[in-house]
Amino acid sequence: MLLSLKNLQKNYPGFSLDVSMEVEEGQITGLIGANGAGKSTTFKVILGLVHPDAGEIRLFNKDMEQISQKEKADIGATLSDSGFSNCLTVKQIVHILTETYEKFDREMFEKRCSLFSIPMDKKLKEFSTGMKAKLKVLTATSFDARLLVLDEPTAGLDVIARDSILELLREYMETEGRSILISSHISSDLESLCDDIYMIHEGKIILHETMDTILNDYGVIKVTEEQWKKLDKSYLLKKKKESYGYACLTKEKRYYMENHPGVAVENGSLDEVIVMMIQGETV
């Protein structure tokens, strides 16, 4: 287990975080939820940028207090609201990374900057949002980190650039002993990338599933008022009132396909599961 959080708590006026989750070695784990749900706070606590009020963090099978500075260099990170100074050039950033990380691969970094059309001599204030996003990910993957913590790494990127970044992350995972914890509002990115998913809402984890389970077993049932009355509700997780009747989330879509042949059952997607889990009512 590369990362484990147990009852990790952080309290602010009007918001409380209480999270338990695990990131297994060799896997990509997604953390999803609406803005303000607690994703960024969780990431900042993991990275030591925010001190937790209670709970346990274990990193590389050690308590966080036992982690040395050298071991902390085994974490690569991108945060949505932080980055390098806009006054720096990439050439200057290369110098900083060389001095900071023992395992920084300068040759690979510069090669990837060229591949992603990142200029070495321009100041970051001249970069587009997309170019800054690409630079963050290239930096995080340039020094052989065991764990990547990536907060919205593909935000602001067009489809082609996003696909290139996702391919870079898949390539990163080809080396044994690595893991990624990633958040994104682009569900299709996570569907193609993640092994498992945690959903956070109002500071608490409300769902944990493998991605295969979500895509293969979850479904949205759409029924009229009349069909709703006759529907077996044993395997419904959430319901949502719609103009035609009800949309219902289930983890047993095959059961409803086999036992309610006249009812519309659609395959689940990450977006639909998010909407139903957050906006739906408990059945």
PDB file of C-alpha atoms in Angstrom:
ATOM      1  CA  MET A   1       0.000   0.000   0.000  1.00  0.00           C
ATOM      2  CA  LEU A   2       1.661   3.247  -1.118  1.00  0.00           C
ATOM      3  CA  LEU A   3      -0.847   5.536   0.606  1.00  0.00           C
ATOM      4  CA  SER A   4      -3.463   5.006   3.300  1.00  0.00           C
ATOM      5  CA  LEU A   5      -5.732   7.580   4.960  1.00  0.00           C
ATOM      6  CA  LYS A   6      -7.762   6.588   8.033  1.00  0.00           C
ATOM      7  CA  ASN A   7     -10.367   9.018   9.378  1.00  0.00           C
ATOM      8  CA  LEU A   8      -8.311  11.935   8.112  1.00  0.00           C
ATOM      9  CA  GLN A   9      -9.988  15.055   9.484  1.00  0.00           C
ATOM     10  CA  LYS A  10      -9.649  18.752   8.796  1.00  0.00           C
ATOM     11  CA  ASN A  11     -12.154  21.322  10.019  1.00  0.00           C
ATOM     12  CA  TYR A  12     -12.811  24.787   8.642  1.00  0.00           C
ATOM     13  CA  PRO A  13     -15.710  27.144   9.384  1.00  0.00           C
ATOM     14  CA  GLY A  14     -18.630  25.661   7.436  1.00  0.00           C
ATOM     15  CA  PHE A  15     -16.696  22.627   6.169  1.00  0.00           C
ATOM     16  CA  SER A  16     -15.392  19.382   7.700  1.00  0.00           C
ATOM     17  CA  LEU A  17     -13.257  16.766   5.973  1.00  0.00           C
ATOM     18  CA  ASP A  18     -13.379  13.159   7.224  1.00  0.00           C
ATOM     19  CA  VAL A  19     -11.809  10.774   4.710  1.00  0.00           C
ATOM     20  CA  SER A  20     -10.587   7.168   4.667  1.00  0.00           C
ATOM     21  CA  MET A  21      -9.098   5.781   1.457  1.00  0.00           C
ATOM     22  CA  GLU A  22      -6.220   3.699   0.078  1.00  0.00           C
ATOM     23  CA  VAL A  23      -4.005   3.917  -2.981  1.00  0.00           C
ATOM     24  CA  GLU A  24      -2.600   0.510  -3.849  1.00  0.00           C
ATOM     25  CA  GLU A  25       0.759  -0.054  -5.462  1.00  0.00           C
ATOM     26  CA  GLY A  26       0.531  -0.477  -9.230  1.00  0.00           C
ATOM     27  CA  GLN A  27      -2.879   1.189  -9.495  1.00  0.00           C
ATOM     28  CA  ILE A  28      -4.354   4.509 -10.592  1.00  0.00           C
ATOM     29  CA  THR A  29      -6.964   5.755  -8.135  1.00  0.00           C
ATOM     30  CA  GLY A  30      -9.404   8.552  -8.983  1.00  0.00           C
ATOM     31  CA  LEU A  31     -10.931  10.984  -6.486  1.00  0.00           C
ATOM     32  CA  ILE A  32     -14.075  12.596  -7.882  1.00  0.00           C
ATOM     33  CA  GLY A  33     -16.665  15.053  -6.622  1.00  0.00           C
ATOM     34  CA  ALA A  34     -18.135  18.501  -7.183  1.00  0.00           C
ATOM     35  CA  ASN A  35     -16.188  21.712  -6.575  1.00  0.00           C
ATOM     36  CA  GLY A  36     -15.808  22.272  -2.841  1.00  0.00           C
ATOM     37  CA  ALA A  37     -16.323  18.589  -1.991  1.00  0.00           C
ATOM     38  CA  GLY A  38     -12.878  18.272  -0.389  1.00  0.00           C
ATOM     39  CA  LYS A  39     -10.606  16.912  -3.140  1.00  0.00           C
ATOM     40  CA  SER A  40      -7.995  19.680  -3.024  1.00  0.00           C
ATOM     41  CA  THR A  41      -7.990  19.752   0.797  1.00  0.00           C
ATOM     42  CA  THR A  42      -7.348  15.991   0.831  1.00  0.00           C
ATOM     43  CA  PHE A  43      -4.451  16.392  -1.597  1.00  0.00           C
ATOM     44  CA  LYS A  44      -2.930  19.251   0.397  1.00  0.00           C
ATOM     45  CA  VAL A  45      -3.062  17.236   3.625  1.00  0.00           C
ATOM     46  CA  ILE A  46      -1.364  14.288   1.887  1.00  0.00           C
ATOM     47  CA  LEU A  47       1.385  16.610   0.624  1.00  0.00           C
ATOM     48  CA  GLY A  48       1.904  18.196   4.049  1.00  0.00           C
ATOM     49  CA  LEU A  49       0.694  21.621   2.916  1.00  0.00           C
ATOM     50  CA  VAL A  50      -2.216  21.510   5.375  1.00  0.00           C
ATOM     51  CA  HIS A  51      -1.956  19.991   8.859  1.00  0.00           C
ATOM     52  CA  PRO A  52      -4.779  17.546   9.696  1.00  0.00           C
ATOM     53  CA  ASP A  53      -6.796  17.897  12.912  1.00  0.00           C
ATOM     54  CA  ALA A  54      -7.016  14.125  13.411  1.00  0.00           C
ATOM     55  CA  GLY A  55      -6.564  10.782  11.669  1.00  0.00           C
ATOM     56  CA  GLU A  56      -3.741   8.688  10.295  1.00  0.00           C
ATOM     57  CA  ILE A  57      -1.698   9.017   7.100  1.00  0.00           C
ATOM     58  CA  ARG A  58       0.593   6.168   6.077  1.00  0.00           C
ATOM     59  CA  LEU A  59       2.907   6.690   3.114  1.00  0.00           C
ATOM     60  CA  PHE A  60       5.142   3.936   1.697  1.00  0.00           C
ATOM     61  CA  ASN A  61       4.010   1.733   4.650  1.00  0.00           C
ATOM     62  CA  LYS A  62       5.249   4.262   7.218  1.00  0.00           C
ATOM     63  CA  ASP A  63       3.500   6.801   9.429  1.00  0.00           C
ATOM     64  CA  MET A  64       3.792  10.243   7.849  1.00  0.00           C
ATOM     65  CA  GLU A  65       5.926  11.470  10.798  1.00  0.00           C
ATOM     66  CA  GLN A  66       8.548   8.829   9.951  1.00  0.00           C
ATOM     67  CA  ILE A  67       8.897   9.850   6.298  1.00  0.00           C
ATOM     68  CA  SER A  68      12.292  11.406   5.545  1.00  0.00           C
ATOM     69  CA  GLN A  69      12.888  14.338   3.219  1.00  0.00           C
ATOM     70  CA  LYS A  70      14.501  11.933   0.748  1.00  0.00           C
ATOM     71  CA  GLU A  71      11.352   9.766   0.754  1.00  0.00           C
ATOM     72  CA  LYS A  72       9.159  12.829   0.284  1.00  0.00           C
ATOM     73  CA  ALA A  73      11.046  13.362  -2.983  1.00  0.00           C
ATOM     74  CA  ASP A  74       9.376  10.136  -4.148  1.00  0.00           C
ATOM     75  CA  ILE A  75       6.094  12.068  -4.495  1.00  0.00           C
ATOM     76  CA  GLY A  76       5.354  14.024  -7.668  1.00  0.00           C
ATOM     77  CA  ALA A  77       2.469  16.479  -7.480  1.00  0.00           C
ATOM     78  CA  THR A  78       0.396  18.975  -9.421  1.00  0.00           C
ATOM     79  CA  LEU A  79      -2.108  21.242  -7.677  1.00  0.00           C
ATOM     80  CA  SER A  80      -4.820  23.161  -9.487  1.00  0.00           C
ATOM     81  CA  ASP A  81      -4.128  26.419  -7.628  1.00  0.00           C
ATOM     82  CA  SER A  82      -0.328  26.457  -7.526  1.00  0.00           C
ATOM     83  CA  GLY A  83       2.728  26.279  -9.768  1.00  0.00           C
ATOM     84  CA  PHE A  84       6.032  27.935 -10.550  1.00  0.00           C
ATOM     85  CA  SER A  85       6.489  31.714 -10.468  1.00  0.00           C
ATOM     86  CA  ASN A  86       5.326  33.421 -13.659  1.00  0.00           C
ATOM     87  CA  CYS A  87       8.671  35.244 -13.783  1.00  0.00           C
ATOM     88  CA  LEU A  88      10.614  32.024 -14.424  1.00  0.00           C
ATOM     89  CA  THR A  89      11.527  30.424 -17.727  1.00  0.00           C
ATOM     90  CA  VAL A  90      11.536  26.650 -18.216  1.00  0.00           C
ATOM     91  CA  LYS A  91      15.320  26.809 -18.525  1.00  0.00           C
ATOM     92  CA  GLN A  92      15.434  28.304 -15.016  1.00  0.00           C
ATOM     93  CA  ILE A  93      12.991  25.664 -13.774  1.00  0.00           C
ATOM     94  CA  VAL A  94      15.318  22.949 -15.101  1.00  0.00           C
ATOM     95  CA  HIS A  95      18.082  24.390 -12.899  1.00  0.00           C
ATOM     96  CA  ILE A  96      15.761  24.360  -9.855  1.00  0.00           C
ATOM     97  CA  LEU A  97      14.699  20.756 -10.500  1.00  0.00           C
ATOM     98  CA  THR A  98      18.305  19.651 -10.984  1.00  0.00           C
ATOM     99  CA  GLU A  99      19.242  21.126  -7.592  1.00  0.00           C
ATOM    100  CA  THR A 100      16.097  19.837  -5.842  1.00  0.00           C
ATOM    101  CA  TYR A 101      15.695  16.264  -7.075  1.00  0.00           C
ATOM    102  CA  GLU A 102      18.543  13.774  -7.066  1.00  0.00           C
ATOM    103  CA  LYS A 103      16.792  11.626  -9.690  1.00  0.00           C
ATOM    104  CA  PHE A 104      15.683  14.438 -12.006  1.00  0.00           C
ATOM    105  CA  ASP A 105      16.054  13.252 -15.606  1.00  0.00           C
ATOM    106  CA  ARG A 106      17.014  16.443 -17.416  1.00  0.00           C
ATOM    107  CA  GLU A 107      17.449  14.848 -20.824  1.00  0.00           C
ATOM    108  CA  MET A 108      14.005  13.216 -20.734  1.00  0.00           C
ATOM    109  CA  PHE A 109      12.368  16.395 -19.393  1.00  0.00           C
ATOM    110  CA  GLU A 110      13.802  18.604 -22.127  1.00  0.00           C
ATOM    111  CA  LYS A 111      12.903  16.033 -24.783  1.00  0.00           C
ATOM    112  CA  ARG A 112       9.289  15.981 -23.563  1.00  0.00           C
ATOM    113  CA  CYS A 113       9.147  19.778 -23.433  1.00  0.00           C
ATOM    114  CA  SER A 114      10.095  19.774 -27.110  1.00  0.00           C
ATOM    115  CA  LEU A 115       7.496  17.083 -27.845  1.00  0.00           C
ATOM    116  CA  PHE A 116       4.752  19.091 -26.081  1.00  0.00           C
ATOM    117  CA  SER A 117       5.860  22.412 -27.675  1.00  0.00           C
ATOM    118  CA  ILE A 118       6.932  23.955 -24.363  1.00  0.00           C
ATOM    119  CA  PRO A 119       9.393  26.812 -25.069  1.00  0.00           C
ATOM    120  CA  MET A 120      12.495  26.845 -22.857  1.00  0.00           C
ATOM    121  CA  ASP A 121      13.243  30.589 -22.946  1.00  0.00           C
ATOM    122  CA  LYS A 122       9.789  32.177 -22.538  1.00  0.00           C
ATOM    123  CA  LYS A 123       8.605  33.310 -19.112  1.00  0.00           C
ATOM    124  CA  LEU A 124       5.638  31.400 -17.710  1.00  0.00           C
ATOM    125  CA  LYS A 125       3.517  34.569 -17.708  1.00  0.00           C
ATOM    126  CA  GLU A 126       3.505  34.268 -21.510  1.00  0.00           C
ATOM    127  CA  PHE A 127       2.241  30.671 -21.358  1.00  0.00           C
ATOM    128  CA  SER A 128      -1.362  29.696 -22.036  1.00  0.00           C
ATOM    129  CA  THR A 129      -3.347  27.818 -19.371  1.00  0.00           C
ATOM    130  CA  GLY A 130      -2.861  24.626 -21.357  1.00  0.00           C
ATOM    131  CA  MET A 131       0.910  25.065 -21.618  1.00  0.00           C
ATOM    132  CA  LYS A 132       1.160  25.584 -17.845  1.00  0.00           C
ATOM    133  CA  ALA A 133      -0.922  22.455 -17.235  1.00  0.00           C
ATOM    134  CA  LYS A 134       1.342  20.400 -19.492  1.00  0.00           C
ATOM    135  CA  LEU A 135       4.464  21.756 -17.762  1.00  0.00           C
ATOM    136  CA  LYS A 136       3.115  20.735 -14.339  1.00  0.00           C
ATOM    137  CA  VAL A 137       2.601  17.131 -15.414  1.00  0.00           C
ATOM    138  CA  LEU A 138       5.952  16.959 -17.214  1.00  0.00           C
ATOM    139  CA  THR A 139       7.640  18.203 -14.040  1.00  0.00           C
ATOM    140  CA  ALA A 140       5.830  15.719 -11.769  1.00  0.00           C
ATOM    141  CA  THR A 141       6.843  12.767 -13.956  1.00  0.00           C
ATOM    142  CA  SER A 142      10.483  13.791 -14.472  1.00  0.00           C
ATOM    143  CA  PHE A 143      12.214  12.465 -11.351  1.00  0.00           C
ATOM    144  CA  ASP A 144      11.142   8.821 -10.982  1.00  0.00           C
ATOM    145  CA  ALA A 145       8.556   9.428  -8.230  1.00  0.00           C
ATOM    146  CA  ARG A 146       6.849   6.366  -6.728  1.00  0.00           C
ATOM    147  CA  LEU A 147       3.565   8.226  -6.173  1.00  0.00           C
ATOM    148  CA  LEU A 148       1.938  10.961  -8.241  1.00  0.00           C
ATOM    149  CA  VAL A 149      -0.725  13.172  -6.633  1.00  0.00           C
ATOM    150  CA  LEU A 150      -2.409  15.024  -9.484  1.00  0.00           C
ATOM    151  CA  ASP A 151      -5.170  17.585  -8.907  1.00  0.00           C
ATOM    152  CA  GLU A 152      -6.961  18.360 -12.200  1.00  0.00           C
ATOM    153  CA  PRO A 153      -3.856  17.735 -14.360  1.00  0.00           C
ATOM    154  CA  THR A 154      -5.709  17.945 -17.705  1.00  0.00           C
ATOM    155  CA  ALA A 155      -7.700  21.107 -16.936  1.00  0.00           C
ATOM    156  CA  GLY A 156      -7.445  23.641 -19.748  1.00  0.00           C
ATOM    157  CA  LEU A 157      -6.079  21.173 -22.291  1.00  0.00           C
ATOM    158  CA  ASP A 158      -7.593  20.449 -25.690  1.00  0.00           C
ATOM    159  CA  VAL A 159      -8.448  16.856 -26.646  1.00  0.00           C
ATOM    160  CA  ILE A 160      -5.115  16.170 -28.370  1.00  0.00           C
ATOM    161  CA  ALA A 161      -3.013  17.510 -25.485  1.00  0.00           C
ATOM    162  CA  ARG A 162      -5.153  15.661 -22.923  1.00  0.00           C
ATOM    163  CA  ASP A 163      -4.686  12.405 -24.787  1.00  0.00           C
ATOM    164  CA  SER A 164      -0.918  12.954 -24.829  1.00  0.00           C
ATOM    165  CA  ILE A 165      -0.858  13.613 -21.081  1.00  0.00           C
ATOM    166  CA  LEU A 166      -2.935  10.485 -20.366  1.00  0.00           C
ATOM    167  CA  GLU A 167      -0.549   8.452 -22.503  1.00  0.00           C
ATOM    168  CA  LEU A 168       2.349   9.909 -20.514  1.00  0.00           C
ATOM    169  CA  LEU A 169       0.686   8.756 -17.276  1.00  0.00           C
ATOM    170  CA  ARG A 170       0.108   5.259 -18.680  1.00  0.00           C
ATOM    171  CA  GLU A 171       3.778   5.148 -19.669  1.00  0.00           C
ATOM    172  CA  TYR A 172       4.744   6.254 -16.146  1.00  0.00           C
ATOM    173  CA  MET A 173       2.764   3.298 -14.727  1.00  0.00           C
ATOM    174  CA  GLU A 174       4.686   0.759 -16.824  1.00  0.00           C
ATOM    175  CA  THR A 175       7.435   0.826 -14.154  1.00  0.00           C
ATOM    176  CA  GLU A 176       6.604  -1.473 -11.219  1.00  0.00           C
ATOM    177  CA  GLY A 177       6.013  -0.077  -7.742  1.00  0.00           C
ATOM    178  CA  ARG A 178       4.324   3.158  -8.799  1.00  0.00           C
ATOM    179  CA  SER A 179       0.842   4.576  -8.173  1.00  0.00           C
ATOM    180  CA  ILE A 180      -1.216   7.630  -9.099  1.00  0.00           C
ATOM    181  CA  LEU A 181      -3.917   9.474  -7.153  1.00  0.00           C
ATOM    182  CA  ILE A 182      -5.744  11.769  -9.555  1.00  0.00           C
ATOM    183  CA  SER A 183      -8.755  14.074  -9.593  1.00  0.00           C
ATOM    184  CA  SER A 184     -10.471  15.390 -12.708  1.00  0.00           C
ATOM    185  CA  HIS A 185     -13.777  16.865 -13.825  1.00  0.00           C
ATOM    186  CA  ILE A 186     -13.304  15.141 -17.181  1.00  0.00           C
ATOM    187  CA  SER A 187     -14.926  11.784 -16.445  1.00  0.00           C
ATOM    188  CA  SER A 188     -13.956  10.198 -19.758  1.00  0.00           C
ATOM    189  CA  ASP A 189     -10.282  10.666 -18.822  1.00  0.00           C
ATOM    190  CA  LEU A 190     -10.787   8.782 -15.561  1.00  0.00           C
ATOM    191  CA  GLU A 191     -12.875   6.037 -17.176  1.00  0.00           C
ATOM    192  CA  SER A 192     -10.004   5.182 -19.518  1.00  0.00           C
ATOM    193  CA  LEU A 193      -7.257   5.612 -16.922  1.00  0.00           C
ATOM    194  CA  CYS A 194      -8.320   4.578 -13.401  1.00  0.00           C
ATOM    195  CA  ASP A 195      -8.419   1.189 -11.711  1.00  0.00           C
ATOM    196  CA  ASP A 196     -10.665   2.366  -8.896  1.00  0.00           C
ATOM    197  CA  ILE A 197     -12.663   5.414  -7.884  1.00  0.00           C
ATOM    198  CA  TYR A 198     -13.519   7.205  -4.645  1.00  0.00           C
ATOM    199  CA  MET A 199     -16.355   9.738  -4.699  1.00  0.00           C
ATOM    200  CA  ILE A 200     -16.267  12.548  -2.141  1.00  0.00           C
ATOM    201  CA  HIS A 201     -19.237  14.752  -1.216  1.00  0.00           C
ATOM    202  CA  GLU A 202     -19.329  17.421   1.495  1.00  0.00           C
ATOM    203  CA  GLY A 203     -16.032  16.179   2.913  1.00  0.00           C
ATOM    204  CA  LYS A 204     -16.941  12.481   3.133  1.00  0.00           C
ATOM    205  CA  ILE A 205     -16.386   9.463   0.887  1.00  0.00           C
ATOM    206  CA  ILE A 206     -19.796   8.304  -0.348  1.00  0.00           C
ATOM    207  CA  LEU A 207     -18.696   5.673  -2.871  1.00  0.00           C
ATOM    208  CA  HIS A 208     -15.721   3.412  -3.543  1.00  0.00           C
ATOM    209  CA  GLU A 209     -15.740   1.025  -6.499  1.00  0.00           C
ATOM    210  CA  THR A 210     -13.427  -0.406  -9.115  1.00  0.00           C
ATOM    211  CA  MET A 211     -13.831   1.278 -12.481  1.00  0.00           C
ATOM    212  CA  ASP A 212     -14.776  -2.055 -14.055  1.00  0.00           C
ATOM    213  CA  THR A 213     -17.646  -2.427 -11.567  1.00  0.00           C
ATOM    214  CA  ILE A 214     -18.977   1.050 -12.354  1.00  0.00           C
ATOM    215  CA  LEU A 215     -18.836   0.523 -16.111  1.00  0.00           C
ATOM    216  CA  ASN A 216     -20.067  -3.098 -16.103  1.00  0.00           C
ATOM    217  CA  ASP A 217     -22.519  -3.397 -13.199  1.00  0.00           C
ATOM    218  CA  TYR A 218     -23.940   0.081 -12.577  1.00  0.00           C
ATOM    219  CA  GLY A 219     -26.877   1.294 -14.617  1.00  0.00           C
ATOM    220  CA  VAL A 220     -29.583   3.950 -14.726  1.00  0.00           C
ATOM    221  CA  ILE A 221     -33.151   2.678 -14.901  1.00  0.00           C
ATOM    222  CA  LYS A 222     -35.728   5.051 -16.407  1.00  0.00           C
ATOM    223  CA  VAL A 223     -39.338   4.365 -15.486  1.00  0.00           C
ATOM    224  CA  THR A 224     -42.751   6.014 -15.720  1.00  0.00           C
ATOM    225  CA  GLU A 225     -44.848   6.627 -12.599  1.00  0.00           C
ATOM    226  CA  GLU A 226     -46.794   3.431 -13.353  1.00  0.00           C
ATOM    227  CA  GLN A 227     -43.630   1.359 -13.839  1.00  0.00           C
ATOM    228  CA  TRP A 228     -42.188   2.798 -10.622  1.00  0.00           C
ATOM    229  CA  LYS A 229     -45.088   1.385  -8.598  1.00  0.00           C
ATOM    230  CA  LYS A 230     -44.416  -2.152  -9.898  1.00  0.00           C
ATOM    231  CA  LEU A 231     -40.598  -1.954  -9.872  1.00  0.00           C
ATOM    232  CA  ASP A 232     -38.626  -4.208  -7.508  1.00  0.00           C
ATOM    233  CA  LYS A 233     -36.729  -1.651  -5.450  1.00  0.00           C
ATOM    234  CA  SER A 234     -34.427  -4.149  -3.697  1.00  0.00           C
ATOM    235  CA  TYR A 235     -31.311  -3.183  -5.674  1.00  0.00           C
ATOM    236  CA  LEU A 236     -31.832   0.549  -6.150  1.00  0.00           C
ATOM    237  CA  LEU A 237     -29.251   2.919  -4.668  1.00  0.00           C
ATOM    238  CA  LYS A 238     -30.757   6.310  -5.541  1.00  0.00           C
ATOM    239  CA  LYS A 239     -33.797   7.738  -7.311  1.00  0.00           C
ATOM    240  CA  LYS A 240     -34.286  11.101  -9.006  1.00  0.00           C
ATOM    241  CA  LYS A 241     -37.622  12.598 -10.056  1.00  0.00           C
ATOM    242  CA  GLU A 242     -37.804  13.350 -13.764  1.00  0.00           C
ATOM    243  CA  SER A 243     -40.517  14.687 -16.093  1.00  0.00           C
ATOM    244  CA  TYR A 244     -41.289  11.168 -17.352  1.00  0.00           C
ATOM    245  CA  GLY A 245     -41.231   9.545 -13.897  1.00  0.00           C
ATOM    246  CA  TYR A 246     -38.007   8.441 -12.186  1.00  0.00           C
ATOM    247  CA  ALA A 247     -34.347   7.780 -12.947  1.00  0.00           C
ATOM    248  CA  CYS A 248     -32.893   5.158 -10.616  1.00  0.00           C
ATOM    249  CA  LEU A 249     -29.288   4.148  -9.974  1.00  0.00           C
ATOM    250  CA  THR A 250     -28.530   0.464  -9.480  1.00  0.00           C
ATOM    251  CA  LYS A 251     -25.430  -1.684  -9.081  1.00  0.00           C
ATOM    252  CA  GLU A 252     -27.380  -4.691 -10.427  1.00  0.00           C
ATOM    253  CA  LYS A 253     -28.356  -3.598 -13.930  1.00  0.00           C
ATOM    254  CA  ARG A 254     -28.453  -7.199 -15.228  1.00  0.00           C
ATOM    255  CA  TYR A 255     -31.051  -8.128 -12.629  1.00  0.00           C
ATOM    256  CA  TYR A 256     -33.374  -5.408 -13.930  1.00  0.00           C
ATOM    257  CA  MET A 257     -32.649  -6.257 -17.565  1.00  0.00           C
ATOM    258  CA  GLU A 258     -33.609  -9.875 -16.916  1.00  0.00           C
ATOM    259  CA  ASN A 259     -36.549  -9.351 -14.548  1.00  0.00           C
ATOM    260  CA  HIS A 260     -38.054  -6.108 -15.897  1.00  0.00           C
ATOM    261  CA  PRO A 261     -37.734  -6.493 -19.705  1.00  0.00           C
ATOM    262  CA  GLY A 262     -40.140  -3.616 -20.398  1.00  0.00           C
ATOM    263  CA  VAL A 263     -38.070  -1.100 -18.450  1.00  0.00           C
ATOM    264  CA  ALA A 264     -35.316   1.071 -19.988  1.00  0.00           C
ATOM    265  CA  VAL A 265     -31.923   0.224 -18.447  1.00  0.00           C
ATOM    266  CA  GLU A 266     -28.960   2.319 -19.592  1.00  0.00           C
ATOM    267  CA  ASN A 267     -25.312   1.518 -19.012  1.00  0.00           C
ATOM    268  CA  GLY A 268     -23.757   3.480 -16.174  1.00  0.00           C
ATOM    269  CA  SER A 269     -21.119   6.112 -16.806  1.00  0.00           C
ATOM    270  CA  LEU A 270     -19.020   7.973 -14.275  1.00  0.00           C
ATOM    271  CA  ASP A 271     -20.936  11.213 -14.941  1.00  0.00           C
ATOM    272  CA  GLU A 272     -24.298   9.525 -14.372  1.00  0.00           C
ATOM    273  CA  VAL A 273     -23.120   7.851 -11.185  1.00  0.00           C
ATOM    274  CA  ILE A 274     -21.847  11.205  -9.852  1.00  0.00           C
ATOM    275  CA  VAL A 275     -25.113  12.997 -10.642  1.00  0.00           C
ATOM    276  CA  MET A 276     -27.295  10.243  -9.187  1.00  0.00           C
ATOM    277  CA  MET A 277     -25.215   9.765  -6.019  1.00  0.00           C
ATOM    278  CA  ILE A 278     -25.152  13.506  -5.265  1.00  0.00           C
ATOM    279  CA  GLN A 279     -28.561  14.685  -6.527  1.00  0.00           C
ATOM    280  CA  GLY A 280     -30.603  11.524  -6.057  1.00  0.00           C
ATOM    281  CA  GLU A 281     -32.640  10.532  -3.023  1.00  0.00           C
ATOM    282  CA  THR A 282     -32.108   7.326  -1.072  1.00  0.00           C
ATOM    283  CA  VAL A 283     -34.772   4.768  -2.001  1.00  0.00           C
TER     284      VAL A 283
END
